[in-house]
Short mmCIF file of C-alpha atoms (C1' of nucleotides) in Angstrom, two decimals:
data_model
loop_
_atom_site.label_atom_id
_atom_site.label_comp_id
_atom_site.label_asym_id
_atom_site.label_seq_id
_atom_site.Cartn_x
_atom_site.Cartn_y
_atom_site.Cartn_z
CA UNK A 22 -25.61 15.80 11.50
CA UNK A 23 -26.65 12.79 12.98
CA UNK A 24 -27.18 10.40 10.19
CA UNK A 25 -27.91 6.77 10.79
CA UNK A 26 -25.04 5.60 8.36
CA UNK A 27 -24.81 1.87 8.97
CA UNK A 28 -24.84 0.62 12.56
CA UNK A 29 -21.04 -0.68 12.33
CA UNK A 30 -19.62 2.86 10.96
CA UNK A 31 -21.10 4.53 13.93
CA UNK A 32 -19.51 2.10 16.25
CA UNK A 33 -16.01 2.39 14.40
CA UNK A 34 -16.73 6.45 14.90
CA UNK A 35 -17.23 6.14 18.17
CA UNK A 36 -14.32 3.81 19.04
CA UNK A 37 -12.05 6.63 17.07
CA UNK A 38 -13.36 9.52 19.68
CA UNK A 39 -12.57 7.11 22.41
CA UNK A 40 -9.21 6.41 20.96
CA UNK A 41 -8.74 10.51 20.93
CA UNK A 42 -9.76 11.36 23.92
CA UNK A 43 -7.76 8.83 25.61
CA UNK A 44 -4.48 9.72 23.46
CA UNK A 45 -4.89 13.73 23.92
CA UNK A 46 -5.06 12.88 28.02
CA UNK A 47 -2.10 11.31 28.11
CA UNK A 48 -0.21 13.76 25.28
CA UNK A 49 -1.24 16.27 27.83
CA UNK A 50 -0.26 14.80 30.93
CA UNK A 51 2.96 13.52 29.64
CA UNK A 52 3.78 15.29 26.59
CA UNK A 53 3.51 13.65 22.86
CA UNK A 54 6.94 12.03 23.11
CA UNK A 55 6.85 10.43 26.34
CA UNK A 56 3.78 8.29 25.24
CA UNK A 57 3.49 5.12 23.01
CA UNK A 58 1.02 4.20 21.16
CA UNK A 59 0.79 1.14 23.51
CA UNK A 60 -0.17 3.45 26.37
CA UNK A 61 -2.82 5.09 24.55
CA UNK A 62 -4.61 1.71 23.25
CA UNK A 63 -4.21 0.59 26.93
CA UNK A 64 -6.23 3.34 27.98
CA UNK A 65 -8.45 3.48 25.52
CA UNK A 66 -9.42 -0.38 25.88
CA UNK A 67 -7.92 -1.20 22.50
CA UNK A 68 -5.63 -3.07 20.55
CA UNK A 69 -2.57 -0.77 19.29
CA UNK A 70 -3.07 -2.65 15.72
CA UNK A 71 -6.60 -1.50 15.65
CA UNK A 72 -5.30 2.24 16.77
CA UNK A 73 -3.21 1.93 13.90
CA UNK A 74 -5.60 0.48 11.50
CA UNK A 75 -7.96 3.89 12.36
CA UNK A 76 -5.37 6.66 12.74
CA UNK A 77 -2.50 5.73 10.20
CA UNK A 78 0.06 7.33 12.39
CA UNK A 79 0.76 8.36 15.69
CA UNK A 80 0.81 12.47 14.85
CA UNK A 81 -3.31 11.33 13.92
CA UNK A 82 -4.65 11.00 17.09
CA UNK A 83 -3.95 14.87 17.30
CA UNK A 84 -4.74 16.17 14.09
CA UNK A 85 -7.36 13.81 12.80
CA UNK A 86 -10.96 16.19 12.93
CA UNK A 87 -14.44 15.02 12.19
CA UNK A 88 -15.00 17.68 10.45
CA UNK A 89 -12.40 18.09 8.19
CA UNK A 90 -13.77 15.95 5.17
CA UNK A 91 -16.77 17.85 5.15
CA UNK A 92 -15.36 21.48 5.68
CA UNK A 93 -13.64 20.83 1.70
CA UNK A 94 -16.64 21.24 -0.08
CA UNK A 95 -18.18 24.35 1.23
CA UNK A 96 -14.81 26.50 1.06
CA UNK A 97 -14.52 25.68 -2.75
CA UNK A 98 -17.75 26.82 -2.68
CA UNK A 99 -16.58 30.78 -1.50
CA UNK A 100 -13.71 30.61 -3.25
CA UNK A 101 -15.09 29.78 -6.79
CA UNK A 102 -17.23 33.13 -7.01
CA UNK A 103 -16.28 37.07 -7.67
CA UNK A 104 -15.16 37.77 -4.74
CA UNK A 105 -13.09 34.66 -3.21
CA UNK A 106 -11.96 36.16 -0.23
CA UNK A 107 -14.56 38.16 0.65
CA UNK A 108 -17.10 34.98 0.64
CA UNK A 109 -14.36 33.21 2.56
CA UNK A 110 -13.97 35.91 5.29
CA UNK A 111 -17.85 35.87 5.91
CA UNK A 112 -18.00 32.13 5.92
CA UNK A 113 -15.25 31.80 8.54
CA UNK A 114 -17.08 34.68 10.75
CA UNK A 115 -20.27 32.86 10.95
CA UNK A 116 -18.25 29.38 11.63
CA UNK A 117 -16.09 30.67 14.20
CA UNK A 118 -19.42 32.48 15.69
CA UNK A 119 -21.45 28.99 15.91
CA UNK A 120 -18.26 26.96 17.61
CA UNK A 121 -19.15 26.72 21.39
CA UNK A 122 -16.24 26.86 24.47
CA UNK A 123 -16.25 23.61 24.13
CA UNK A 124 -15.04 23.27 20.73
CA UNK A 125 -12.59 26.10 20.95
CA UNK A 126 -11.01 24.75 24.21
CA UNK A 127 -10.31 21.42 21.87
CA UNK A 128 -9.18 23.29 19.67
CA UNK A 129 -6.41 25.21 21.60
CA UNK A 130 -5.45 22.04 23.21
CA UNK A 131 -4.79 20.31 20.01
CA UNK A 132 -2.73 23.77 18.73
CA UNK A 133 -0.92 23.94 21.92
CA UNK A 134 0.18 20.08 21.52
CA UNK A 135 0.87 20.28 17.70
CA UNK A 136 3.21 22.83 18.15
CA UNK A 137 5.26 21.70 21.58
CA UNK A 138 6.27 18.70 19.02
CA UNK A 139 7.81 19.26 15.37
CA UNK A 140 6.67 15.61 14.24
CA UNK A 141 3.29 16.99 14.92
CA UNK A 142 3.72 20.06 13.51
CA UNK A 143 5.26 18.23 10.50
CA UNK A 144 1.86 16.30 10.28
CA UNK A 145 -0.27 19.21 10.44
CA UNK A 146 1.58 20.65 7.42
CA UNK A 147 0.69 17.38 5.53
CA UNK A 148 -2.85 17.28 5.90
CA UNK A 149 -2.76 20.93 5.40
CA UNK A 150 -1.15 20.38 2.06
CA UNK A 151 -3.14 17.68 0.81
CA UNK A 152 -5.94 19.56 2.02
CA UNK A 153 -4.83 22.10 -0.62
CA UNK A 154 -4.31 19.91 -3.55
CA UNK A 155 -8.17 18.82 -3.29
CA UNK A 156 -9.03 22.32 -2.94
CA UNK A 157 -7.28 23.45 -5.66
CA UNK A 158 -8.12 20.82 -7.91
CA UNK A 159 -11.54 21.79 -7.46
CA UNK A 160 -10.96 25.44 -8.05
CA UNK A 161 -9.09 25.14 -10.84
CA UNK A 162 -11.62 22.76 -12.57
CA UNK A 163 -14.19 25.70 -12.04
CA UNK A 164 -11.96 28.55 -12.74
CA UNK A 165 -10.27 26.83 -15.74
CA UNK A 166 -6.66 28.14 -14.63
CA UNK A 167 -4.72 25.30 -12.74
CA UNK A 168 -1.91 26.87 -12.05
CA UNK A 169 -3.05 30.01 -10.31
CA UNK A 170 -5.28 28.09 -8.57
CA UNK A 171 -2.28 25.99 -7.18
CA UNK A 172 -0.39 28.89 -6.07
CA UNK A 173 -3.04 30.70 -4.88
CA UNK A 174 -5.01 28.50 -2.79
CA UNK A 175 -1.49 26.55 -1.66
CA UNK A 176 -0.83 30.51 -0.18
CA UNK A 177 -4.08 31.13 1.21
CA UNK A 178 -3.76 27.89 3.64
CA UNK A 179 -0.59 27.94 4.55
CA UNK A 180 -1.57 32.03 5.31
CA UNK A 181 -4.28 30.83 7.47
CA UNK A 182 -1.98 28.46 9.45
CA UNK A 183 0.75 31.74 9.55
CA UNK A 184 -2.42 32.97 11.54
CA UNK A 185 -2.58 30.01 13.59
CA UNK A 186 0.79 29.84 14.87
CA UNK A 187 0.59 33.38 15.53
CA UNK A 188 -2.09 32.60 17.99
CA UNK A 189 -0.62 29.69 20.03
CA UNK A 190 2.90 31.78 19.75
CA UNK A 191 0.58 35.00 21.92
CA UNK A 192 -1.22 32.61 24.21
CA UNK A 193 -4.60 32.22 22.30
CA UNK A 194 -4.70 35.81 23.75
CA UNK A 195 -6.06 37.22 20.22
CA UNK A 196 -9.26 35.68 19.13
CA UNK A 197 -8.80 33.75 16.34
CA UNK A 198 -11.44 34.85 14.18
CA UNK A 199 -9.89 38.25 14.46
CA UNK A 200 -6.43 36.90 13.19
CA UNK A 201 -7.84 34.96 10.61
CA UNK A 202 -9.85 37.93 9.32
CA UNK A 203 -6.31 40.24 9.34
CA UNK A 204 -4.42 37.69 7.44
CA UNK A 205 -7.43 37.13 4.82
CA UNK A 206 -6.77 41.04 4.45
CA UNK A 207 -2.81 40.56 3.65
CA UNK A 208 -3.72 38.10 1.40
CA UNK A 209 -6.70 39.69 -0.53
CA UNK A 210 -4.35 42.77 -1.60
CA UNK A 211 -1.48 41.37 -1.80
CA UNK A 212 2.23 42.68 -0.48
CA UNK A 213 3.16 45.09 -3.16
CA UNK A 214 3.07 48.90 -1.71
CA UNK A 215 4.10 48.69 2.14
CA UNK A 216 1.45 50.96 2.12
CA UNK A 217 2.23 53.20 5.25
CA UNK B 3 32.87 30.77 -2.71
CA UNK B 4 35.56 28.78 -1.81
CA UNK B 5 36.18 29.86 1.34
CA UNK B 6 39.30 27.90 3.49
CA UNK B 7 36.80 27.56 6.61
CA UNK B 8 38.81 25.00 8.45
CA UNK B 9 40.26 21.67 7.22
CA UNK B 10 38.29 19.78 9.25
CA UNK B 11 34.94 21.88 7.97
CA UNK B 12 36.45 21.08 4.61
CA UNK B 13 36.07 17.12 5.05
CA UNK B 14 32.93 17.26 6.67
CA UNK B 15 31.07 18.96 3.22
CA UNK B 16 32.73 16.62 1.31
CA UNK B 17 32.08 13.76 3.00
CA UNK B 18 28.18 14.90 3.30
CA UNK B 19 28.53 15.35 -0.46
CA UNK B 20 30.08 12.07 -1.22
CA UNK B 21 26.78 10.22 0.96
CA UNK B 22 24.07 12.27 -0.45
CA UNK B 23 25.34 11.31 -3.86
CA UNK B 24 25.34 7.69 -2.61
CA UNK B 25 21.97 8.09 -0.96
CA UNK B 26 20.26 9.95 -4.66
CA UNK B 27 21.93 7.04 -6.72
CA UNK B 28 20.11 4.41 -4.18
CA UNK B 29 16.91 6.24 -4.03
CA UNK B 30 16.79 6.51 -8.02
CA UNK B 31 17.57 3.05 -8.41
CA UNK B 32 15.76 1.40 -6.01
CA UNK B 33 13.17 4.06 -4.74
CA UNK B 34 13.50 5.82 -1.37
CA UNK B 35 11.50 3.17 1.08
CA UNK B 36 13.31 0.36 -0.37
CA UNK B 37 16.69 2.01 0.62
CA UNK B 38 18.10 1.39 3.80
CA UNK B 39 20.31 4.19 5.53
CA UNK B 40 23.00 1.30 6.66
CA UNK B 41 22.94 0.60 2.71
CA UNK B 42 22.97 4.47 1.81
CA UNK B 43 26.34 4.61 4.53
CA UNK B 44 27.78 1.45 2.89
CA UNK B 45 27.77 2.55 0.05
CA UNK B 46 29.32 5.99 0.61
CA UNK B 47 31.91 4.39 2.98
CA UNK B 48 30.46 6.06 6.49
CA UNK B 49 28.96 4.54 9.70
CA UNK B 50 25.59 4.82 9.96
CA UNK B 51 26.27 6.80 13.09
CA UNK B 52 27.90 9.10 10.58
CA UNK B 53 24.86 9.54 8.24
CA UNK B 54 22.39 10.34 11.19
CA UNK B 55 25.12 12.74 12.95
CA UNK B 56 25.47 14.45 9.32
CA UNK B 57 21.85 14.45 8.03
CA UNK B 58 19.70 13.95 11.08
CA UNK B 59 17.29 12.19 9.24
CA UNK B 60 17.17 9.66 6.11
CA UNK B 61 14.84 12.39 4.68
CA UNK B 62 17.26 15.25 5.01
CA UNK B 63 19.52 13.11 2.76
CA UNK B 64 17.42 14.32 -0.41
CA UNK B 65 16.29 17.41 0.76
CA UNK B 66 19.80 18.90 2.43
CA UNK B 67 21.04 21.69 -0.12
CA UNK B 68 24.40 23.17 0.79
CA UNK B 69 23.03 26.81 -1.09
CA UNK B 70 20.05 26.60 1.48
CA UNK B 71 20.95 28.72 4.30
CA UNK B 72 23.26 31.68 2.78
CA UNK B 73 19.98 31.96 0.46
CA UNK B 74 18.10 32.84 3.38
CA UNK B 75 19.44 36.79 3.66
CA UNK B 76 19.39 37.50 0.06
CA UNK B 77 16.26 37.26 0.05
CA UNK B 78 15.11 39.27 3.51
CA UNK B 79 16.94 41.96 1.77
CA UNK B 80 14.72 41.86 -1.26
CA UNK B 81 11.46 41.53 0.69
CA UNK B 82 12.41 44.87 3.34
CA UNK B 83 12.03 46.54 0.75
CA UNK B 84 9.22 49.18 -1.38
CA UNK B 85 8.61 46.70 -3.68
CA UNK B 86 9.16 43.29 -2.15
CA UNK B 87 8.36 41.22 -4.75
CA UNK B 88 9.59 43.54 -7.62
CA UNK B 89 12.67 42.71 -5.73
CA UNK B 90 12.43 39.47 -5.29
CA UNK B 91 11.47 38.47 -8.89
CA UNK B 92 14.40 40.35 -10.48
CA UNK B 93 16.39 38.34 -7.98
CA UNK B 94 15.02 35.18 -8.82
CA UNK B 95 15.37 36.06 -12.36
CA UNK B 96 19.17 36.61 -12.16
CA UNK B 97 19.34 33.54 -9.52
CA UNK B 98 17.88 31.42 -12.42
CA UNK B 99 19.75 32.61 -15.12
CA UNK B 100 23.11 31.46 -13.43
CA UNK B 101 21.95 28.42 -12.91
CA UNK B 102 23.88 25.72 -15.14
CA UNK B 103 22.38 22.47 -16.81
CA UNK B 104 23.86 20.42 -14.25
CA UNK B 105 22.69 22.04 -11.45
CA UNK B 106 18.83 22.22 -12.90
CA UNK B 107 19.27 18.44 -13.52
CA UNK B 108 20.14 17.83 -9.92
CA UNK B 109 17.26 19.98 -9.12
CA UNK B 110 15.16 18.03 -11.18
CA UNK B 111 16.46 14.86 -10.03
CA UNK B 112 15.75 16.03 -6.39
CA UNK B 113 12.13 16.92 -6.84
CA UNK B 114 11.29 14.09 -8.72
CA UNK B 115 12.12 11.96 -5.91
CA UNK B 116 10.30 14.21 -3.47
CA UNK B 117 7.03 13.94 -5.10
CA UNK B 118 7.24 10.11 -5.39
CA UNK B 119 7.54 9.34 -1.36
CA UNK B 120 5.39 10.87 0.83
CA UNK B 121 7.77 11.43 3.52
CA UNK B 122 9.68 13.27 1.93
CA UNK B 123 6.82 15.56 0.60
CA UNK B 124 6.27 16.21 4.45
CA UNK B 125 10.27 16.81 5.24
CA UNK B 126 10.69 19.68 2.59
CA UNK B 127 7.09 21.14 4.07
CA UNK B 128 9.43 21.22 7.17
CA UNK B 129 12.11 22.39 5.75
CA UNK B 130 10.28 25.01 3.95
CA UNK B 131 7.86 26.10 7.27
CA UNK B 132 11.46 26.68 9.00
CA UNK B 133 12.94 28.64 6.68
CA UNK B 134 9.59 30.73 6.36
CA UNK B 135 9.59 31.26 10.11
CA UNK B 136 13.48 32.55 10.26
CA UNK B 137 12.66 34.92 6.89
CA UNK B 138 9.24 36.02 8.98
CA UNK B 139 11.26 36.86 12.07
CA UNK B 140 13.70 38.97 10.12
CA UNK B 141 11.33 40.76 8.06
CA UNK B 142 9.14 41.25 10.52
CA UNK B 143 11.52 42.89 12.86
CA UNK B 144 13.13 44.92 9.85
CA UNK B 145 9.02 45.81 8.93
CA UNK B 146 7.80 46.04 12.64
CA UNK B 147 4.55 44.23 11.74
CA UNK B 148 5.25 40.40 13.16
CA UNK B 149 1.37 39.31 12.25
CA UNK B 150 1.53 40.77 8.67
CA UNK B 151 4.90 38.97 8.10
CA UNK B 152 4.55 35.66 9.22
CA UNK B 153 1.54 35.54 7.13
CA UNK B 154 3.08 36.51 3.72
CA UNK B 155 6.42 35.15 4.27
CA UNK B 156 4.20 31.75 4.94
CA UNK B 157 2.26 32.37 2.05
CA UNK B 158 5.06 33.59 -0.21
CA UNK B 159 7.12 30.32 0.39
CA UNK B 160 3.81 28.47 0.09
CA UNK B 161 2.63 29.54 -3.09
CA UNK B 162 6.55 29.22 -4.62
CA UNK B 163 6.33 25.50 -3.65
CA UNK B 164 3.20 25.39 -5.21
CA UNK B 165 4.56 26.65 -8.41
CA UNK B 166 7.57 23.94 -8.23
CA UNK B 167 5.17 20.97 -7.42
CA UNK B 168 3.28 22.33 -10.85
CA UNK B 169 6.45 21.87 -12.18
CA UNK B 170 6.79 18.11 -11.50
CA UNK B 171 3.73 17.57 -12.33
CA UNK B 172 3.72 18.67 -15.89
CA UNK B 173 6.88 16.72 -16.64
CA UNK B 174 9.12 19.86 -16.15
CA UNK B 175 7.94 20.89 -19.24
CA UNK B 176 7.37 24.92 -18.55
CA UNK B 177 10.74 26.51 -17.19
CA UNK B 178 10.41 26.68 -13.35
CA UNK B 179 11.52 30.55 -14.04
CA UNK B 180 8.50 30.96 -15.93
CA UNK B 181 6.37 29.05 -13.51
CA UNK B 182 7.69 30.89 -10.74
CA UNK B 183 7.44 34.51 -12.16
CA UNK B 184 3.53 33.84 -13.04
CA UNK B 185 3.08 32.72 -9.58
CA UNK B 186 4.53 35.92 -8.19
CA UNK B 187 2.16 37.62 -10.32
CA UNK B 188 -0.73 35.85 -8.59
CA UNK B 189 0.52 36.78 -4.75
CA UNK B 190 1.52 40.39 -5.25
CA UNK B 191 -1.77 41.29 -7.03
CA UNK B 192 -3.88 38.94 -4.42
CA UNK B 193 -6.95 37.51 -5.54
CA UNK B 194 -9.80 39.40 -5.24
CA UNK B 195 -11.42 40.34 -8.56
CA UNK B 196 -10.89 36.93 -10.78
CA UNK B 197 -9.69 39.73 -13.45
CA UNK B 198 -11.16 38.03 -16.41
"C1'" DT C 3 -29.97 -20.91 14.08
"C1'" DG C 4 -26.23 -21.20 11.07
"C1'" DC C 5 -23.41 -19.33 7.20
"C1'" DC C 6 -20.58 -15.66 5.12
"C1'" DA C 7 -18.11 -11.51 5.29
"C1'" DA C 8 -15.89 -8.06 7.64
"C1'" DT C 9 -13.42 -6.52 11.62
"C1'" DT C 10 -10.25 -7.14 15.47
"C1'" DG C 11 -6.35 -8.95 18.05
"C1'" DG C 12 -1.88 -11.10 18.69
"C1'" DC C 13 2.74 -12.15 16.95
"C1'" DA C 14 6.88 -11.46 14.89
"C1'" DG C 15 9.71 -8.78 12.18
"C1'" DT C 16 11.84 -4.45 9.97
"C1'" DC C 17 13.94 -0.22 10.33
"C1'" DA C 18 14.54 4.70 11.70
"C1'" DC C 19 16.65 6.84 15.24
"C1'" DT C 20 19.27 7.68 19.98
"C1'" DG C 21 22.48 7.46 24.12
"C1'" DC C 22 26.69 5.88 25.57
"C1'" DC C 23 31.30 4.63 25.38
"C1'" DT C 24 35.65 3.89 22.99
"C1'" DA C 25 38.92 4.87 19.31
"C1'" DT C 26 40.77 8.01 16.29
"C1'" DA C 27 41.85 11.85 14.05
"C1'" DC C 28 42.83 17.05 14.29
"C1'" DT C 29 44.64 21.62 16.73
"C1'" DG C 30 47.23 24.47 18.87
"C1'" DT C 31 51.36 24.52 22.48
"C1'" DG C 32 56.17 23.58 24.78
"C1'" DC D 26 58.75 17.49 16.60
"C1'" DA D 27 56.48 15.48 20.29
"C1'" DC D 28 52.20 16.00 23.24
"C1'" DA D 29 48.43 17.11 25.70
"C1'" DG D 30 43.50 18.45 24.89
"C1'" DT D 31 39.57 18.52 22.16
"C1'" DA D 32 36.50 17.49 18.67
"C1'" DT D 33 34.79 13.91 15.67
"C1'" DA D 34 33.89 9.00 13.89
"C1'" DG D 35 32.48 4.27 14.76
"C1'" DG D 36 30.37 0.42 17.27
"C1'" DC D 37 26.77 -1.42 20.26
"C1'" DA D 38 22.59 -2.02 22.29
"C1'" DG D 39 18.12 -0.45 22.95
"C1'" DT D 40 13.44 1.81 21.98
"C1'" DG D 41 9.36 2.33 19.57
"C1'" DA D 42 6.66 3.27 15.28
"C1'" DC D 43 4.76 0.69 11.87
"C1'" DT D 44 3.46 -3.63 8.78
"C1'" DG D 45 2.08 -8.32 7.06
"C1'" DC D 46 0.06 -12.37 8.35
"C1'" DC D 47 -2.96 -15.53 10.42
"C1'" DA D 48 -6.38 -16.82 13.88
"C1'" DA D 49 -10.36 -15.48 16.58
"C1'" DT D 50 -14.38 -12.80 17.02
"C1'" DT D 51 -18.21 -10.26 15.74
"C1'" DG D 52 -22.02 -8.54 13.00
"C1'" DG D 53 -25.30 -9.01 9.00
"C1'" DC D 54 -28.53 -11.76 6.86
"C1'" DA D 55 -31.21 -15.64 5.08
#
DNA sequence: TGCCAATTGGCAGTCACTGCCTATACTGTG
DNA sequence: CACAGTATAGGCAGTGACTGCCAATTGGCA
């Protein structure tokens, strides 16, 4: 972390966070609906064409993540060896073992707001999706089959947000490491036998 | 089919069939951001009013299929089930097979324009997520395992839409049967050993 | 310090979508 | 066959997300 990457980026970083924390207050005080994006450059000491010049859309200023971009690269990584899911499961134990309270509380906020509003929710399943595409693209052009590497890895996200639904829908009571590690096991053997 | 259902039910599906045909011939012609919905009503002889209280959305105009939601228990009664997607790819099979060349061009037609807007790419992942989540409930309370279900139904549907947006992509060359048979090869016998 | 490029802000416009009220069918009764 | 009662369509006005365009500002660099 922490590189210097031009002065002006980090300010335009920065200014995004801002822009963030100032929208998720209000989403949460008022509810997604109920605020424009007016009220949220307002707060956030900026103009709402800049807002829109950084975020895109509205539904971004909840699911935009830092860390997303980066996070692409290292799960092609698991999933282009032997044993896909397997390397996947232990990569996602050790991330979800280094994220702090911090990070988790963020992260159940954001859940909880995505899914109190279907435009949200709708947004989520975008990024999710085009998520998917570069994933796959890059597993297939390791693997060599495109298509299986379509279906499969298309399943395999939309699986893990299955899990992630499931855990706003019990109250976060689950942790979510242990419901993403139950649904990597429904989709590592597949559905065939019932097998009970 | 063809059941009396009301007159007034009667005039309301034709009428919704009479402006989606408007609205496809629009969207073809002009593509789907250039089209206004008061031009899609005008030109299918509604009120605007109409077209919203019909479709709820100018998206829903493309992705609306009358065959959606009696489809939806046809196949929880494959996937209850020993062998749920044995089941369901017999079904599928047969569901293909009746399928006429008008009604795969109309298919064809309608995915074509999905894949060229990106809002409408997001309203069938919608569509699709909503479906998955009534399907989940149903198997899951058929199954008894919510967790496990939400996850594979999610995936299931998932992985299916991946195999149709392969099918776009290569020009509709392969027969979506095909494409979706080999991809429900790839989700019943998961992923783990590459197999190769 | 002064020039060039990039970034930001303000303005006006488009269009999807909604609530509300009126008009107009449709449905089942005397 | 008329007639009340109800559901449905249309019109109107308003909100707010989003965009293109131009002017002002700021930062980078000689």
């Amino acid at each position: 972390m922490a590189e210097p990457a031009g002065l002006q980026a980090r300010k335009k970083l920065a200014a995004m966070h801002r822009i963030q924390n100032a929208a998720l207050d209000l989403f949460d005080e008022h509810g997604f609906d109920a605020v424009t994006v007016e009220a949220v450059a307002e707060a956030a000491e900026a103009s709402p064409r800049t807002v829109y010049r950084y975020f895109g859309t509205k539904e971004m200023l909840v699911i935009w993540d830092e860390e997303d971009e980066p996070a692409v690269s290292p799960i092609v990584e698991q999933l282009i060896g032997d044993d896909p899911i397997g390397a996947l499961r232990r990569a996602m134990r050790g991330g979800f073992a280094a994220l702090g309270e911090d990070e988790l509380r963020l992260m159940r906020r954001r859940v909880r707001l995505i899914y109190s509003s279907p435009s949200l929710e709708t947004a989520l399943l975008l990024n999710a999706s085009e998520k998917s595409h570069s994933i796959a693209a890059a597993v297939a052009s390791a693997r060599g089959d495109d298509f299986e590497a379509q279906v499969f890895v298309h399943a395999l996200i939309s699986g893990l947000i299955g899990a992630m639904r499931h855990w706003y829908l019990s109250g976060f009571a689950t942790p979510l490491s242990e419901l993403v590690d139950r649904a990597l096991t429904v989709l590592e053997h597949g559905f065939s036998p019932p097998e009970r």
